[in-house]
Amino acid sequence: MSADAASAVPMTPKRRGAQLFMLAFAIGIIMAAYASVGLGMNGQVPAGMLTYGLGLGGLMLVAYLVLAKFAPWADPLILPLVTLVNGIGLVMIYRIENAPYENGASATQQITWTALGIVMFTVTLLVLRDHRVLQRFTYTAGALGVVLLLLPLLPFIGVELNGARIWINVGFSVQPGEFAKLALVVFFAGYLVAKRNVLALVGRRLLFIDLPRARDLGPVLVVWGISVGILVLQKDLGTSLLLFGGFISMLYIATGRTAWVLIGLLLFVGGAFVAGQIFSHVGDRFEVWLDPGNNEFYTRAAGGSYQLMEGLFGLGSGGILGTGLGQGHPYRIPLAFSDFIFPAVGEELGLTGLMALLMCYALIVERGLRTALAARDPFSKLLAGGLSFILAWQVFIIIGGVTNLIPLTGLVTPFMSQGGSALLANWILIALLVRMSDAARRPPPQAIQDEGLTQVMQR
Amino acid sequence: MNGTLKRVAVACMVMFGLLMVNVNYLQAVKAEEFREDNRNFRRFFERYENQRGRIIAGNEVLAESVDTDGEIRFERRYRNGRLYAHVLGFFAPESERGIEATENKLLDGTSADLIVRRAVDLITNKPTRGADIELTIDPRAQRAAYEALRRAGRKGAVVALDPKTGAIKAMVSLPTYDPNQLAVPNKGKVAQAYNKLDADPDQPLLNRAIETTYAPGSTFKVVTTAALLEEDDTVGPQTLVDAPQVLDLPGTTVGLPNYAGAACGSGRVTLQFALEKSCNTPFAKIGMELGYEKMKEQAARFGIGEPLQIPLNVAASSIGKKEDQAALAQASIGQRSVQMTPLQMAMVAAAVANDGTVMKPYLVDKVVSPDGDTLDETEPDELSEAMSSDAARKLRQMMVSVVSQGTATAAQIPGISVGGKTGTAETSDNAPPHAWFIGFAPAENPKVAVCVFVQSGAAGDRATGGATAAPVAREVMRAVLQR
């Protein structure tokens, strides 16, 4: 990079002030929403509002200070956006917990996990000063990912819950799949950076598509095999779809070969079709997707559309503006505090609230992809792109599922659903994005004086 | 890799775009359909979300919504439910009956009359409350009517009116039911309770005072007499009329006898005597002489023939289609195809009491907003002019003597001149008769007009208007007059 070019690049503004303001704004919205739940339900501001609000604010302030010190060039929007989404989830869980009957929602638990998530975010930023070291652990991460995926299948610690075997119990419940997701994206990024030139080689041309060489199909088939394994052994459609989609998208980013996407699609559709024939629960989901209002499906005890329809009824009752926090009946939707938190929000905050929420997710993804574009090395590009896409993909799968855009597959709604594993994993994901955005936006070292053609080295 | 990253970014944009379009479709376009879906329990909860207005009579709260602080926010409760069941109706999970139905929009606060109130509530963030309905019912009269009718027989109805305004002071129908069991917020339980009541052969859900008609028997002679007085203003209580023991019916071989085949005086008696003793033959003859058209016209002037809203729906009473003279003779004494609601017969008595003017009967006195402003107050309204005040005066005089020395002595109240007319209506050949009484008091300045109806078989085979129905009327009138 020549000195001329470097001096032509304007200094990227740090925008730390803007970030602090946005963070305060997000905390303000959350506290107002929290108060609104209490006012909507019994006309009183909840007693814990100030404690929780200030507690959350304090934690965010620590996270902000660590970020300002150790990742000063980080993207200013990511942290406030994630805080807002997490906070709205928290408020919704608090609201659902305050239902006429016990339903499994626990705001206290979620607040604790949120705090731990923010701590994880801070620790990741502190420990991981340069994300590129992750590249060195490519295969370790891959092995770790597979082991994490396999854990729930082990006897004694593996637990089957709501039909899916994705939990382990080690004193408390952990969903290792969420962490596996991170490890596998790191592995995919490292692996594809090394192999992308080979994988991009063209074998034969069929019609308009450059097919890869047959021998390069190996890795794709392995990941496909793992996905099918998850589907069959853990009955977890969501994670299966999430990982496979994530891998295919990263393969595409790395090689630029549309053929890989088509091959991936074919493999997945084939796999899903066969699974649909063999496993009734997969077929049921598809059937329900086509006609959720059908009373036969609605009343079907297993694999019916009751939960989905309850969510849609909630959305319908919410309408454009929603019933207002604390004034609807979102707790009647089964699992409203976890998989179905999105329709629950839709009932009380309406279309307006959901559009804002989707916009928040879209902006987080957009900031992540922007980081990937700005990153300077292929590993960072792939990792940032992969993490951003997998976040968007997860949001699409679960929200598309509960709104019947696509067949319903269970997944965590990032940052909103109740559950510690997903919160911790996703806060780490955000820490990685923040770390990479810091590296990407950090201006290259400026020459102290014009040293002519002296090359400035950048680590 | 930036090229592919940008394409992935576009893919992400498309995914979020699809989610947003879908959410818009669901919450803006399809929302109505989901909201209205029968399986959406939120519809059910919404019914109980706002505090429904109270229904009040006198100083008694008859119906109110109680805050349970539970999932079902406000539950409807009825005090003395069995006493007021047919007037109030009930607020069931999916429907309403009675005043709860006719005044539903006011009670639940969605009426256009309450639009300003709702707007204020929206701004001040206060929960919407419905308006209170104040009924014209006098709780003392209602209770007296209920107790007295229960003593008289298992089935029947009582209606008491203020003859000067048309305000309904009491409306009881027996057998009754407990509206509370139909107002529990549980569709299954309500359906079960309703089906049980609906299948009961005694028809407890039926409001006998207004929803169905019965042969009025001799009480209808008041209408026949009114027609005669209107036709010829020289006729008075002392005018002599033919009163044979058996009246030949033209075109038939059978004759029309008096009650129990008795003679009526000497065969030629005063009109007053004929009414006192409730002879059949003079009135049958009068009816035949007047002709169907005149009888029909007089009936119409009492309001007979038209359905009413009080605001409950009142079935139309009728004197039947035009037939031969024999049929007209029977109709003139309240038999054959003459069919009356007890309310209509109370209106006949009220018209006589009110100088011939029929006031439109009504149940809702006032509509009061949640913060105590009167939103609407019913103005008494004339329904029709049944007869001249002169004719009414003569008829009043005769009806007073029916009570003082005729068939209705059981309706006497010490110190008050009561006017009335009994009726014992044959229903079919071997069935026991209906027992009727219509009347008013005090005769010189009527405050109450009443109709008592005890259904066939409810008070034994020997039921008569004078012995069975008149004492009930006496209790109701005493309660209204506070004597």
PDB file of C-alpha atoms in Angstrom, chain A residues 76-194:
ATOM      1  CA  PRO A  76     -20.816   1.904  17.086  1.00  0.00           C
ATOM      2  CA  LEU A  77     -24.217   0.438  16.248  1.00  0.00           C
ATOM      3  CA  ILE A  78     -23.835  -3.276  16.933  1.00  0.00           C
ATOM      4  CA  LEU A  79     -23.755  -3.112  20.726  1.00  0.00           C
ATOM      5  CA  PRO A  80     -26.750  -0.732  21.171  1.00  0.00           C
ATOM      6  CA  LEU A  81     -28.851  -2.735  18.695  1.00  0.00           C
ATOM      7  CA  VAL A  82     -28.131  -6.033  20.395  1.00  0.00           C
ATOM      8  CA  THR A  83     -28.815  -4.445  23.782  1.00  0.00           C
ATOM      9  CA  LEU A  84     -32.193  -3.256  22.568  1.00  0.00           C
ATOM     10  CA  VAL A  85     -33.216  -6.621  21.130  1.00  0.00           C
ATOM     11  CA  ASN A  86     -32.024  -8.434  24.242  1.00  0.00           C
ATOM     12  CA  GLY A  87     -33.865  -5.944  26.456  1.00  0.00           C
ATOM     13  CA  ILE A  88     -37.136  -6.256  24.557  1.00  0.00           C
ATOM     14  CA  GLY A  89     -36.848 -10.029  24.902  1.00  0.00           C
ATOM     15  CA  LEU A  90     -36.269  -9.584  28.630  1.00  0.00           C
ATOM     16  CA  VAL A  91     -39.317  -7.348  29.017  1.00  0.00           C
ATOM     17  CA  MET A  92     -41.444  -9.818  27.074  1.00  0.00           C
ATOM     18  CA  ILE A  93     -40.320 -12.721  29.241  1.00  0.00           C
ATOM     19  CA  TYR A  94     -41.078 -10.645  32.333  1.00  0.00           C
ATOM     20  CA  ARG A  95     -44.532  -9.947  30.919  1.00  0.00           C
ATOM     21  CA  ILE A  96     -45.204 -13.587  30.075  1.00  0.00           C
ATOM     22  CA  GLU A  97     -44.027 -14.671  33.512  1.00  0.00           C
ATOM     23  CA  ASN A  98     -46.707 -12.384  34.967  1.00  0.00           C
ATOM     24  CA  ALA A  99     -49.531 -14.493  33.604  1.00  0.00           C
ATOM     25  CA  PRO A 100     -52.467 -15.894  35.560  1.00  0.00           C
ATOM     26  CA  TYR A 101     -50.700 -19.224  35.691  1.00  0.00           C
ATOM     27  CA  GLU A 102     -47.230 -20.741  35.793  1.00  0.00           C
ATOM     28  CA  ASN A 103     -45.861 -21.166  32.290  1.00  0.00           C
ATOM     29  CA  GLY A 104     -42.135 -21.608  32.528  1.00  0.00           C
ATOM     30  CA  ALA A 105     -41.089 -18.034  31.798  1.00  0.00           C
ATOM     31  CA  SER A 106     -38.571 -16.651  34.261  1.00  0.00           C
ATOM     32  CA  ALA A 107     -37.359 -13.088  33.912  1.00  0.00           C
ATOM     33  CA  THR A 108     -34.950 -13.391  36.844  1.00  0.00           C
ATOM     34  CA  GLN A 109     -33.185 -16.294  35.175  1.00  0.00           C
ATOM     35  CA  GLN A 110     -33.040 -14.449  31.879  1.00  0.00           C
ATOM     36  CA  ILE A 111     -31.660 -11.292  33.528  1.00  0.00           C
ATOM     37  CA  THR A 112     -28.922 -13.391  35.112  1.00  0.00           C
ATOM     38  CA  TRP A 113     -28.077 -14.966  31.774  1.00  0.00           C
ATOM     39  CA  THR A 114     -28.120 -11.578  30.083  1.00  0.00           C
ATOM     40  CA  ALA A 115     -25.668 -10.275  32.652  1.00  0.00           C
ATOM     41  CA  LEU A 116     -23.481 -13.333  32.080  1.00  0.00           C
ATOM     42  CA  GLY A 117     -23.807 -12.797  28.339  1.00  0.00           C
ATOM     43  CA  ILE A 118     -22.550  -9.241  28.649  1.00  0.00           C
ATOM     44  CA  VAL A 119     -19.715 -10.501  30.841  1.00  0.00           C
ATOM     45  CA  MET A 120     -18.882 -13.078  28.157  1.00  0.00           C
ATOM     46  CA  PHE A 121     -18.907 -10.294  25.586  1.00  0.00           C
ATOM     47  CA  THR A 122     -16.492  -8.249  27.669  1.00  0.00           C
ATOM     48  CA  VAL A 123     -14.241 -11.198  28.433  1.00  0.00           C
ATOM     49  CA  THR A 124     -14.100 -12.182  24.758  1.00  0.00           C
ATOM     50  CA  LEU A 125     -13.093  -8.641  23.857  1.00  0.00           C
ATOM     51  CA  LEU A 126     -10.427  -8.649  26.586  1.00  0.00           C
ATOM     52  CA  VAL A 127      -8.999 -12.078  25.833  1.00  0.00           C
ATOM     53  CA  LEU A 128      -9.242 -12.099  22.077  1.00  0.00           C
ATOM     54  CA  ARG A 129      -7.181  -9.071  21.137  1.00  0.00           C
ATOM     55  CA  ASP A 130      -6.730 -10.324  17.588  1.00  0.00           C
ATOM     56  CA  HIS A 131      -9.347 -12.612  16.114  1.00  0.00           C
ATOM     57  CA  ARG A 132      -6.941 -13.950  13.517  1.00  0.00           C
ATOM     58  CA  VAL A 133      -5.444 -16.295  16.100  1.00  0.00           C
ATOM     59  CA  LEU A 134      -8.652 -18.283  15.665  1.00  0.00           C
ATOM     60  CA  GLN A 135      -7.402 -19.334  12.265  1.00  0.00           C
ATOM     61  CA  ARG A 136      -4.710 -21.335  14.013  1.00  0.00           C
ATOM     62  CA  PHE A 137      -7.405 -23.352  15.793  1.00  0.00           C
ATOM     63  CA  THR A 138      -9.305 -24.245  12.626  1.00  0.00           C
ATOM     64  CA  TYR A 139      -9.366 -27.998  13.106  1.00  0.00           C
ATOM     65  CA  THR A 140      -9.589 -27.768  16.880  1.00  0.00           C
ATOM     66  CA  ALA A 141     -12.702 -25.668  16.419  1.00  0.00           C
ATOM     67  CA  GLY A 142     -14.072 -28.179  13.925  1.00  0.00           C
ATOM     68  CA  ALA A 143     -13.518 -31.081  16.298  1.00  0.00           C
ATOM     69  CA  LEU A 144     -14.975 -29.078  19.188  1.00  0.00           C
ATOM     70  CA  GLY A 145     -18.049 -28.262  17.116  1.00  0.00           C
ATOM     71  CA  VAL A 146     -18.707 -31.897  16.254  1.00  0.00           C
ATOM     72  CA  VAL A 147     -18.162 -33.000  19.856  1.00  0.00           C
ATOM     73  CA  LEU A 148     -20.549 -30.328  21.107  1.00  0.00           C
ATOM     74  CA  LEU A 149     -23.133 -31.480  18.598  1.00  0.00           C
ATOM     75  CA  LEU A 150     -22.730 -35.071  19.725  1.00  0.00           C
ATOM     76  CA  LEU A 151     -22.952 -34.353  23.474  1.00  0.00           C
ATOM     77  CA  PRO A 152     -26.754 -34.512  23.748  1.00  0.00           C
ATOM     78  CA  LEU A 153     -26.654 -37.985  22.230  1.00  0.00           C
ATOM     79  CA  LEU A 154     -24.543 -39.313  25.084  1.00  0.00           C
ATOM     80  CA  PRO A 155     -26.344 -41.361  27.659  1.00  0.00           C
ATOM     81  CA  PHE A 156     -26.916 -39.923  31.147  1.00  0.00           C
ATOM     82  CA  ILE A 157     -26.170 -36.276  30.340  1.00  0.00           C
ATOM     83  CA  GLY A 158     -28.205 -36.030  27.141  1.00  0.00           C
ATOM     84  CA  VAL A 159     -31.780 -34.908  27.658  1.00  0.00           C
ATOM     85  CA  GLU A 160     -34.715 -35.045  25.301  1.00  0.00           C
ATOM     86  CA  LEU A 161     -37.077 -32.092  25.673  1.00  0.00           C
ATOM     87  CA  ASN A 162     -40.102 -31.158  23.566  1.00  0.00           C
ATOM     88  CA  GLY A 163     -39.260 -33.941  21.155  1.00  0.00           C
ATOM     89  CA  ALA A 164     -35.724 -32.802  20.343  1.00  0.00           C
ATOM     90  CA  ARG A 165     -32.560 -34.239  21.872  1.00  0.00           C
ATOM     91  CA  ILE A 166     -30.495 -31.066  21.960  1.00  0.00           C
ATOM     92  CA  TRP A 167     -29.917 -30.578  25.663  1.00  0.00           C
ATOM     93  CA  ILE A 168     -27.383 -31.846  28.138  1.00  0.00           C
ATOM     94  CA  ASN A 169     -27.775 -31.683  31.865  1.00  0.00           C
ATOM     95  CA  VAL A 170     -24.640 -30.944  33.866  1.00  0.00           C
ATOM     96  CA  GLY A 171     -26.227 -29.615  37.025  1.00  0.00           C
ATOM     97  CA  PHE A 172     -28.038 -27.160  34.813  1.00  0.00           C
ATOM     98  CA  SER A 173     -29.280 -27.485  31.250  1.00  0.00           C
ATOM     99  CA  VAL A 174     -27.020 -26.506  28.397  1.00  0.00           C
ATOM    100  CA  GLN A 175     -27.815 -26.455  24.708  1.00  0.00           C
ATOM    101  CA  PRO A 176     -24.384 -27.233  23.238  1.00  0.00           C
ATOM    102  CA  GLY A 177     -25.627 -26.768  19.682  1.00  0.00           C
ATOM    103  CA  GLU A 178     -25.533 -22.999  20.111  1.00  0.00           C
ATOM    104  CA  PHE A 179     -21.825 -23.090  20.936  1.00  0.00           C
ATOM    105  CA  ALA A 180     -21.207 -25.663  18.233  1.00  0.00           C
ATOM    106  CA  LYS A 181     -22.613 -23.150  15.787  1.00  0.00           C
ATOM    107  CA  LEU A 182     -19.825 -20.691  16.673  1.00  0.00           C
ATOM    108  CA  ALA A 183     -17.070 -23.319  16.617  1.00  0.00           C
ATOM    109  CA  LEU A 184     -18.217 -24.633  13.265  1.00  0.00           C
ATOM    110  CA  VAL A 185     -18.336 -21.185  11.670  1.00  0.00           C
ATOM    111  CA  VAL A 186     -14.754 -20.615  12.849  1.00  0.00           C
ATOM    112  CA  PHE A 187     -13.845 -24.002  11.400  1.00  0.00           C
ATOM    113  CA  PHE A 188     -15.595 -23.341   8.089  1.00  0.00           C
ATOM    114  CA  ALA A 189     -13.849 -19.979   7.789  1.00  0.00           C
ATOM    115  CA  GLY A 190     -10.394 -21.390   8.487  1.00  0.00           C
ATOM    116  CA  TYR A 191     -10.939 -24.437   6.320  1.00  0.00           C
ATOM    117  CA  LEU A 192     -12.370 -22.557   3.371  1.00  0.00           C
ATOM    118  CA  VAL A 193      -9.629 -19.937   3.408  1.00  0.00           C
ATOM    119  CA  ALA A 194      -7.131 -22.744   3.018  1.00  0.00           C
TER     120      ALA A 194
END
